[in-house]
Coordinates of N, CA, C and O in Angstrom, one line a residue:
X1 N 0.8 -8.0 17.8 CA 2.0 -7.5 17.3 C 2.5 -6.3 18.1 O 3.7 -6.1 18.4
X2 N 1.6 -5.6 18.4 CA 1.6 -4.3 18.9 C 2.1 -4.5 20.5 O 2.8 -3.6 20.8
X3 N 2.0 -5.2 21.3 CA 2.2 -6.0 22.5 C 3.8 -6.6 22.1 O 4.8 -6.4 22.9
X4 N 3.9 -7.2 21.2 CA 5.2 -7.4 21.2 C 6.6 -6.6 21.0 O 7.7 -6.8 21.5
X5 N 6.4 -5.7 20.1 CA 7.3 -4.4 19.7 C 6.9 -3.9 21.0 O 7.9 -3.2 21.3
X6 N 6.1 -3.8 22.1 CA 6.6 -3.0 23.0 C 7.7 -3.4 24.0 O 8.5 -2.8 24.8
X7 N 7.3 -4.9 23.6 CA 8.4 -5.3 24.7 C 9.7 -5.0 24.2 O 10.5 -4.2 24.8
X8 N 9.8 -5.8 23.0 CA 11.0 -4.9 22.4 C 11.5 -3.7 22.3 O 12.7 -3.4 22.4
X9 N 10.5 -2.8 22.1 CA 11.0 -1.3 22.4 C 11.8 -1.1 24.3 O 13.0 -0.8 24.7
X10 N 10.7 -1.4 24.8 CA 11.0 -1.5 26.4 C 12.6 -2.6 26.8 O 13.1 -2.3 28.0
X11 N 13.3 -3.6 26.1 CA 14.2 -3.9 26.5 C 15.3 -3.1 26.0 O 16.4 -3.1 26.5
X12 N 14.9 -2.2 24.8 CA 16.0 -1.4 24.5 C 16.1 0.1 24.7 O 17.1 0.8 24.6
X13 N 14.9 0.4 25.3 CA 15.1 1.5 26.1 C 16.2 1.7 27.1 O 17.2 2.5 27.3
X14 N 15.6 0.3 27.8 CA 16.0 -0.1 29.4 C 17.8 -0.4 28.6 O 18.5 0.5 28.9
X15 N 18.3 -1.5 27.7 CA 19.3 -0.5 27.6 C 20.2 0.5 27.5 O 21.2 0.8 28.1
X16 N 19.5 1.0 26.6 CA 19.8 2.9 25.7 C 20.1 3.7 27.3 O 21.0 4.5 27.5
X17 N 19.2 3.4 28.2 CA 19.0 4.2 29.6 C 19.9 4.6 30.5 O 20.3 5.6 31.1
X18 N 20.3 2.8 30.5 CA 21.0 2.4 31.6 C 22.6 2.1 31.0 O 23.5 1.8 31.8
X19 N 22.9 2.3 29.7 CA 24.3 2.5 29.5 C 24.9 3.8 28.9 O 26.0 4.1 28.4
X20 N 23.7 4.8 29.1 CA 24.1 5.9 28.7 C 24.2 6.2 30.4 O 24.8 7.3 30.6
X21 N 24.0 5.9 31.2 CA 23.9 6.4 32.6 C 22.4 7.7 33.2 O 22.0 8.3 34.2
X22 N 22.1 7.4 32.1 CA 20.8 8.0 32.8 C 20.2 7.6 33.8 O 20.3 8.4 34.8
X23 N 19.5 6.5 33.9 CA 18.7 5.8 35.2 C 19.9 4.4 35.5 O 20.8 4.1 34.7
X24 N 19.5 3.9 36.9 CA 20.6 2.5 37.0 C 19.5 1.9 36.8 O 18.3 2.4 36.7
X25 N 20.0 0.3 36.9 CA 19.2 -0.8 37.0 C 17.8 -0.6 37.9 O 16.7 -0.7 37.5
X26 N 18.2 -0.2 39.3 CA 17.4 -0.7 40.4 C 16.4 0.6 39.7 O 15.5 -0.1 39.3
X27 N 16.0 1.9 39.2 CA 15.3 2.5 39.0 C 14.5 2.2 37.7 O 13.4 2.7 37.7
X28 N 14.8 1.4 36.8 CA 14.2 0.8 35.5 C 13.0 0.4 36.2 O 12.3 1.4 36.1
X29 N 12.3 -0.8 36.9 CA 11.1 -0.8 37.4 C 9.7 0.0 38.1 O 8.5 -0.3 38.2
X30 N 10.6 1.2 38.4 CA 9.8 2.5 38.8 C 9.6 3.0 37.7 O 8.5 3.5 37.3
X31 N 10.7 3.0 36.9 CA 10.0 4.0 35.4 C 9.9 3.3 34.7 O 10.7 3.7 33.9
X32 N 9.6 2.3 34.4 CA 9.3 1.8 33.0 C 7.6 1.6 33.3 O 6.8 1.8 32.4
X33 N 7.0 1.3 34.8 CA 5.3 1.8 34.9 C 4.5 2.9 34.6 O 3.3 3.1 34.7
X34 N 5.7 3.8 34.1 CA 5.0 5.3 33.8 C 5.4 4.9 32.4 O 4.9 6.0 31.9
X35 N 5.9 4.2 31.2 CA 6.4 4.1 30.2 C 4.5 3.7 29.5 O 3.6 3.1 30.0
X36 N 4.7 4.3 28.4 CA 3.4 3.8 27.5 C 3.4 4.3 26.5 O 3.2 5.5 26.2
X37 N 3.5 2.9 25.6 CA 3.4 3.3 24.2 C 2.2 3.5 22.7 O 1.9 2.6 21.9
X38 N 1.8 4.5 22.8 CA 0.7 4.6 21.6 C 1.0 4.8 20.3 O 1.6 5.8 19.8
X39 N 0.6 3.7 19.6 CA 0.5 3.4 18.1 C -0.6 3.7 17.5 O -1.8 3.5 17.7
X40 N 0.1 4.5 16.7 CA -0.5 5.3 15.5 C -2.1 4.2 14.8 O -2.5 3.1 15.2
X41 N -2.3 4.8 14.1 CA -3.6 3.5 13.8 C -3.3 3.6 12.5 O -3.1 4.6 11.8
X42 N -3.2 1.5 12.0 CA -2.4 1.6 11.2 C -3.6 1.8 10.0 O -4.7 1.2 10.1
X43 N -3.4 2.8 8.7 CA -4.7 2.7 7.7 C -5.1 1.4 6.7 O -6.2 1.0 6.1
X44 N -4.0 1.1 6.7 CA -3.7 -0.7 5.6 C -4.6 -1.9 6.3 O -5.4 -2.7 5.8
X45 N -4.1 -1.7 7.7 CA -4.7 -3.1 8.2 C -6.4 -2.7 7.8 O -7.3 -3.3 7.1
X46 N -6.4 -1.4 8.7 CA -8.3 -0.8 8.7 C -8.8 -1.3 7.7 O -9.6 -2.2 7.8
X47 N -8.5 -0.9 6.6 CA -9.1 -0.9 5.4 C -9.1 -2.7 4.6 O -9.8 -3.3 3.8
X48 N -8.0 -3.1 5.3 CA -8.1 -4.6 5.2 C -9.4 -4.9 5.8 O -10.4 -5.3 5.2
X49 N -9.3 -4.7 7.0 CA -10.1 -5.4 7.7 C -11.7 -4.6 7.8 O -12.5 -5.3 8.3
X50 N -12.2 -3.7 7.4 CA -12.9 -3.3 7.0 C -13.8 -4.0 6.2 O -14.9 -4.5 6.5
X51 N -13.0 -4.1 4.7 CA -13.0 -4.9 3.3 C -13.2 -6.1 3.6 O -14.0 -6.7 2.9
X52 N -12.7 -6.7 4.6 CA -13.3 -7.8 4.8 C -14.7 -8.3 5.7 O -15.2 -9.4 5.8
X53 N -14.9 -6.8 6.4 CA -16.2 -7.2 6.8 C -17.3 -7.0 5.8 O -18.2 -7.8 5.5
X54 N -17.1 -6.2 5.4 CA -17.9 -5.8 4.1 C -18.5 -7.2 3.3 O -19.7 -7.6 3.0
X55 N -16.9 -7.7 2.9 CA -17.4 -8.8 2.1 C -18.1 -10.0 2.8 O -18.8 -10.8 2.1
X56 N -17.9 -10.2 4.4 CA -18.5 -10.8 4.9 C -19.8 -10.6 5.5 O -20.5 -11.5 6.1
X57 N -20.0 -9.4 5.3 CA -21.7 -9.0 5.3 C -22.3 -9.1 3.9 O -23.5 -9.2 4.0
X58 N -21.9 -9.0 2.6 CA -22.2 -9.3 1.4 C -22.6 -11.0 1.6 O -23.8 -11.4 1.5
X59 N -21.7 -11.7 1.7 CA -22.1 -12.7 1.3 C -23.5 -13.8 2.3 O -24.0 -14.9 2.2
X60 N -23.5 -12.7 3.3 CA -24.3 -13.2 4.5 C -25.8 -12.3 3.6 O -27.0 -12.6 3.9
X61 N -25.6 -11.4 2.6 CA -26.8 -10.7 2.3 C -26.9 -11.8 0.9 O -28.1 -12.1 0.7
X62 N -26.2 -12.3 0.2 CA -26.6 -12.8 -0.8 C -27.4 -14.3 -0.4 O -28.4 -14.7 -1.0
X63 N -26.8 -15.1 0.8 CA -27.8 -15.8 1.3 C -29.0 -15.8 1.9 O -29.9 -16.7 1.9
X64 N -29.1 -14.3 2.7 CA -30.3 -14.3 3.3 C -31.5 -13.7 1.8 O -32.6 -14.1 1.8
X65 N -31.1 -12.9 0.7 CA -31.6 -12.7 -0.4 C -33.2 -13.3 -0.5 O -34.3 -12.8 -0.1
X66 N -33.1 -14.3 -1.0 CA -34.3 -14.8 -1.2 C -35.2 -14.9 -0.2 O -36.3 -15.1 -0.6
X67 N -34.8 -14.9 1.4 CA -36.1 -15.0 2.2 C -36.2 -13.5 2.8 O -36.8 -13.3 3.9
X68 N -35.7 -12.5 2.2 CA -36.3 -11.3 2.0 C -37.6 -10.4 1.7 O -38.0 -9.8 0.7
X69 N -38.0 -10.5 2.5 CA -40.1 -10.9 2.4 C -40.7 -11.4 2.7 O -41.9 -11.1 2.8
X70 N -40.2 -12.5 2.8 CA -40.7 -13.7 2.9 C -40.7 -13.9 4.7 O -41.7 -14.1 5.4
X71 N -39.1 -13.7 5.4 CA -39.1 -13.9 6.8 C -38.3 -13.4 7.3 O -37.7 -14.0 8.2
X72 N -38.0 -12.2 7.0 CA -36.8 -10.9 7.0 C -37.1 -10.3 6.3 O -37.3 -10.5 5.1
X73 N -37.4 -8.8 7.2 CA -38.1 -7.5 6.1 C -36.5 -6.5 5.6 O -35.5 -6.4 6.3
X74 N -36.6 -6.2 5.0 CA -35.5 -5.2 4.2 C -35.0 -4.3 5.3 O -33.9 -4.5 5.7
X75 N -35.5 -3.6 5.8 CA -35.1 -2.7 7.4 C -34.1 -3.4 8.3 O -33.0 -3.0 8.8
X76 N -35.0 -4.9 8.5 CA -33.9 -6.0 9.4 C -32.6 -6.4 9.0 O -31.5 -6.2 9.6
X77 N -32.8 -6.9 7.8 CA -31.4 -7.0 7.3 C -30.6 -5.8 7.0 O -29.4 -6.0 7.1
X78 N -31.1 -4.4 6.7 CA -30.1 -3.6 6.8 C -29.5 -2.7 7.8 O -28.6 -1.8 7.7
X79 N -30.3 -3.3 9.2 CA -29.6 -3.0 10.6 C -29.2 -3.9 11.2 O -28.6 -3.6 12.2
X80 N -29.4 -5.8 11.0 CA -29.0 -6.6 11.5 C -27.5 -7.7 10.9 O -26.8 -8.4 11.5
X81 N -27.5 -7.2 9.0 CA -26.7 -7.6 8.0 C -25.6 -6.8 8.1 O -24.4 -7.1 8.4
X82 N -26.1 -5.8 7.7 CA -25.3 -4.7 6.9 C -24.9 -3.4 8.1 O -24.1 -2.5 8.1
X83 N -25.6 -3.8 8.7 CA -25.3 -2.7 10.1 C -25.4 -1.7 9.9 O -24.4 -1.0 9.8
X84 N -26.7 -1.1 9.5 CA -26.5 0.1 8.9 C -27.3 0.8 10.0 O -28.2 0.3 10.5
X85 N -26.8 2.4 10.3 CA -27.7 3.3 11.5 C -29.4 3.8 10.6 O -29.6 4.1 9.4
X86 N -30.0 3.7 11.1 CA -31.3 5.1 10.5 C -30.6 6.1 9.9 O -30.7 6.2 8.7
X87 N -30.2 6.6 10.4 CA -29.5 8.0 9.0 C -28.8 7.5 8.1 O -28.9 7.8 6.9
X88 N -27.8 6.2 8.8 CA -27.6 5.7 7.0 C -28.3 5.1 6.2 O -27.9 5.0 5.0
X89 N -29.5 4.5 6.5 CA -30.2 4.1 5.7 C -31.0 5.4 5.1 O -31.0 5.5 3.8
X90 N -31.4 6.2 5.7 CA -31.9 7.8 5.3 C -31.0 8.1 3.9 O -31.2 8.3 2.7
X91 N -29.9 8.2 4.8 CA -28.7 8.8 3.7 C -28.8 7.7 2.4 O -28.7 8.1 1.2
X92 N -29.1 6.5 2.6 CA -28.8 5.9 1.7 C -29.9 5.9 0.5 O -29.6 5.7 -0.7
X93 N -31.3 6.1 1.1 CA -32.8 6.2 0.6 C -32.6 7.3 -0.1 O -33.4 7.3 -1.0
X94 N -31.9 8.5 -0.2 CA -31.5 9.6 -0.9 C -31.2 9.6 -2.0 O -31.8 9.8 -3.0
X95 N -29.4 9.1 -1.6 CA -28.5 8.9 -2.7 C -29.3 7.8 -3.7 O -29.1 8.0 -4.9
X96 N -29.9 6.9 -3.4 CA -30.7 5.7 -4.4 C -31.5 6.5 -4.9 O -31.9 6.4 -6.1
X97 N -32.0 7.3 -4.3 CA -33.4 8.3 -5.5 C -32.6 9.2 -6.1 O -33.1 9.7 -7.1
X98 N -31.5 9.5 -5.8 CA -30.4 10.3 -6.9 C -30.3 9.7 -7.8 O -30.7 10.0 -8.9
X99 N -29.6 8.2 -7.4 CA -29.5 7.4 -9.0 C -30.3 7.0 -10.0 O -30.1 7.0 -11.2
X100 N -31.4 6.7 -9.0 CA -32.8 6.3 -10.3 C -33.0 7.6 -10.7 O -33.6 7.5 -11.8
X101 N -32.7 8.9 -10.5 CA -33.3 10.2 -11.2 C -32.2 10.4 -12.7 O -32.6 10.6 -13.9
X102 N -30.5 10.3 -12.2 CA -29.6 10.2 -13.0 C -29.8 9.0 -14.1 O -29.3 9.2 -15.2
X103 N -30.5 8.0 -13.7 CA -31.0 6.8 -14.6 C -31.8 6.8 -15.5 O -31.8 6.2 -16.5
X104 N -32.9 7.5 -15.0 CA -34.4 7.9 -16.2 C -33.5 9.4 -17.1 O -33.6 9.6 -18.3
X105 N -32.7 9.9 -16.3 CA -32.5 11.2 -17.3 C -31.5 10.3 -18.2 O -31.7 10.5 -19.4
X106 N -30.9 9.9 -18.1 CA -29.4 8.7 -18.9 C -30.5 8.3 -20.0 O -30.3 8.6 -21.2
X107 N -31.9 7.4 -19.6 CA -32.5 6.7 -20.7 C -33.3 7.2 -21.1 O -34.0 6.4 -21.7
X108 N -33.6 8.9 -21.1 CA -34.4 9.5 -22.1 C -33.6 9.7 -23.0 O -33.9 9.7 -24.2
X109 N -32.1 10.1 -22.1 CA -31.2 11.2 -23.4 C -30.5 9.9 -24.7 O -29.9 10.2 -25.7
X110 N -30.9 8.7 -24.1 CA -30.5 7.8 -24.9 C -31.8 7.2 -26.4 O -31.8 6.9 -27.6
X111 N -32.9 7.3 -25.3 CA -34.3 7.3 -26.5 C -34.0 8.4 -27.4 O -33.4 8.0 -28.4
X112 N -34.1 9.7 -27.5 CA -34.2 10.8 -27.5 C -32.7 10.9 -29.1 O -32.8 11.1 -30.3
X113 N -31.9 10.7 -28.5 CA -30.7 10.0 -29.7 C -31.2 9.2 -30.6 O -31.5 9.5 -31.8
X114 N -31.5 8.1 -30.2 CA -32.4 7.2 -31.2 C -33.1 7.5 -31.8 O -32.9 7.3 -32.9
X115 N -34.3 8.2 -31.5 CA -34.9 8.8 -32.3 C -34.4 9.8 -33.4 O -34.9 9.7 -34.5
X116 N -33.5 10.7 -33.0 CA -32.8 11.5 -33.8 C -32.0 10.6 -34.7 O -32.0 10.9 -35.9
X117 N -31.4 9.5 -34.4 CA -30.9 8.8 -35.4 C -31.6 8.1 -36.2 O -31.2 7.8 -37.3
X118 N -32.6 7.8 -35.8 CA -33.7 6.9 -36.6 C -34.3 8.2 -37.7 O -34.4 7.7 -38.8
X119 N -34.6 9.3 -37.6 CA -34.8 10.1 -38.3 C -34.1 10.9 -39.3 O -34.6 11.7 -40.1
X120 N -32.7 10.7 -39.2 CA -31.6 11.5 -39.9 C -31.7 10.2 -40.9 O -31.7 10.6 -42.1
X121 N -31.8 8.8 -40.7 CA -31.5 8.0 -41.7 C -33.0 7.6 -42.1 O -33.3 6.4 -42.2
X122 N -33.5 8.3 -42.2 CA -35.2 7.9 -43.4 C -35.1 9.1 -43.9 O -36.0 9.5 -44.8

């Protein structure tokens, strides 16, 4: 797409140029090789296309699943699946022991109720 709007940009330049009298005809091929256009990077498509690798690495991880152990170790698939660097897996070995910590404290404070409620009603 991006290849195409330039052309189009570039025929209306070469217009805009040449009927305002700026450059003539015969000079348009000398300057239009110094002409170059850079596009912004679009964030919609990225994140499209992102989203879709994602889910295309999801669903390549829910098939490889079961022979996880078996004939593919967890490491492999998470630099050969999921593409993930050593620090992000680091990073990620972190954040996952954050959550199991936020998780045991969730299900004490949840025993811990219970019990209190079990005790207010006897």
């Amino acid at each position: 797409l991006r290849k195409k709007f330039s052309g189009i940009f570039k025929d209306a330049l070469r217009i805009q140029l040449i009927t305002k009298g700026i450059i003539n005809a015969e000079e348009w091929d000398d300057f239009i090789s110094q002409v170059r256009f850079d596009f912004m990077r679009d964030n919609h498509f990225t994140e499209l296309k992102d989203a879709e690798l994602m889910m295309n690495r999801m669903g390549m991880l829910q098939q490889i699943d079961p022979y996880i152990g078996k004939y593919y170790s967890t490491p492999w698939v998470r630099r050969n699946i999921l593409m993930q660097t050593e620090e992000e897996m680091e990073q990620m070995e972190e954040e996952m022991e954050l959550d199991r910590e936020v998780q045991m404290q969730q299900q004490i404070q949840q025993m811990q109720m219970m019990q209190q409620n079990q005790g207010e009603n006897q």
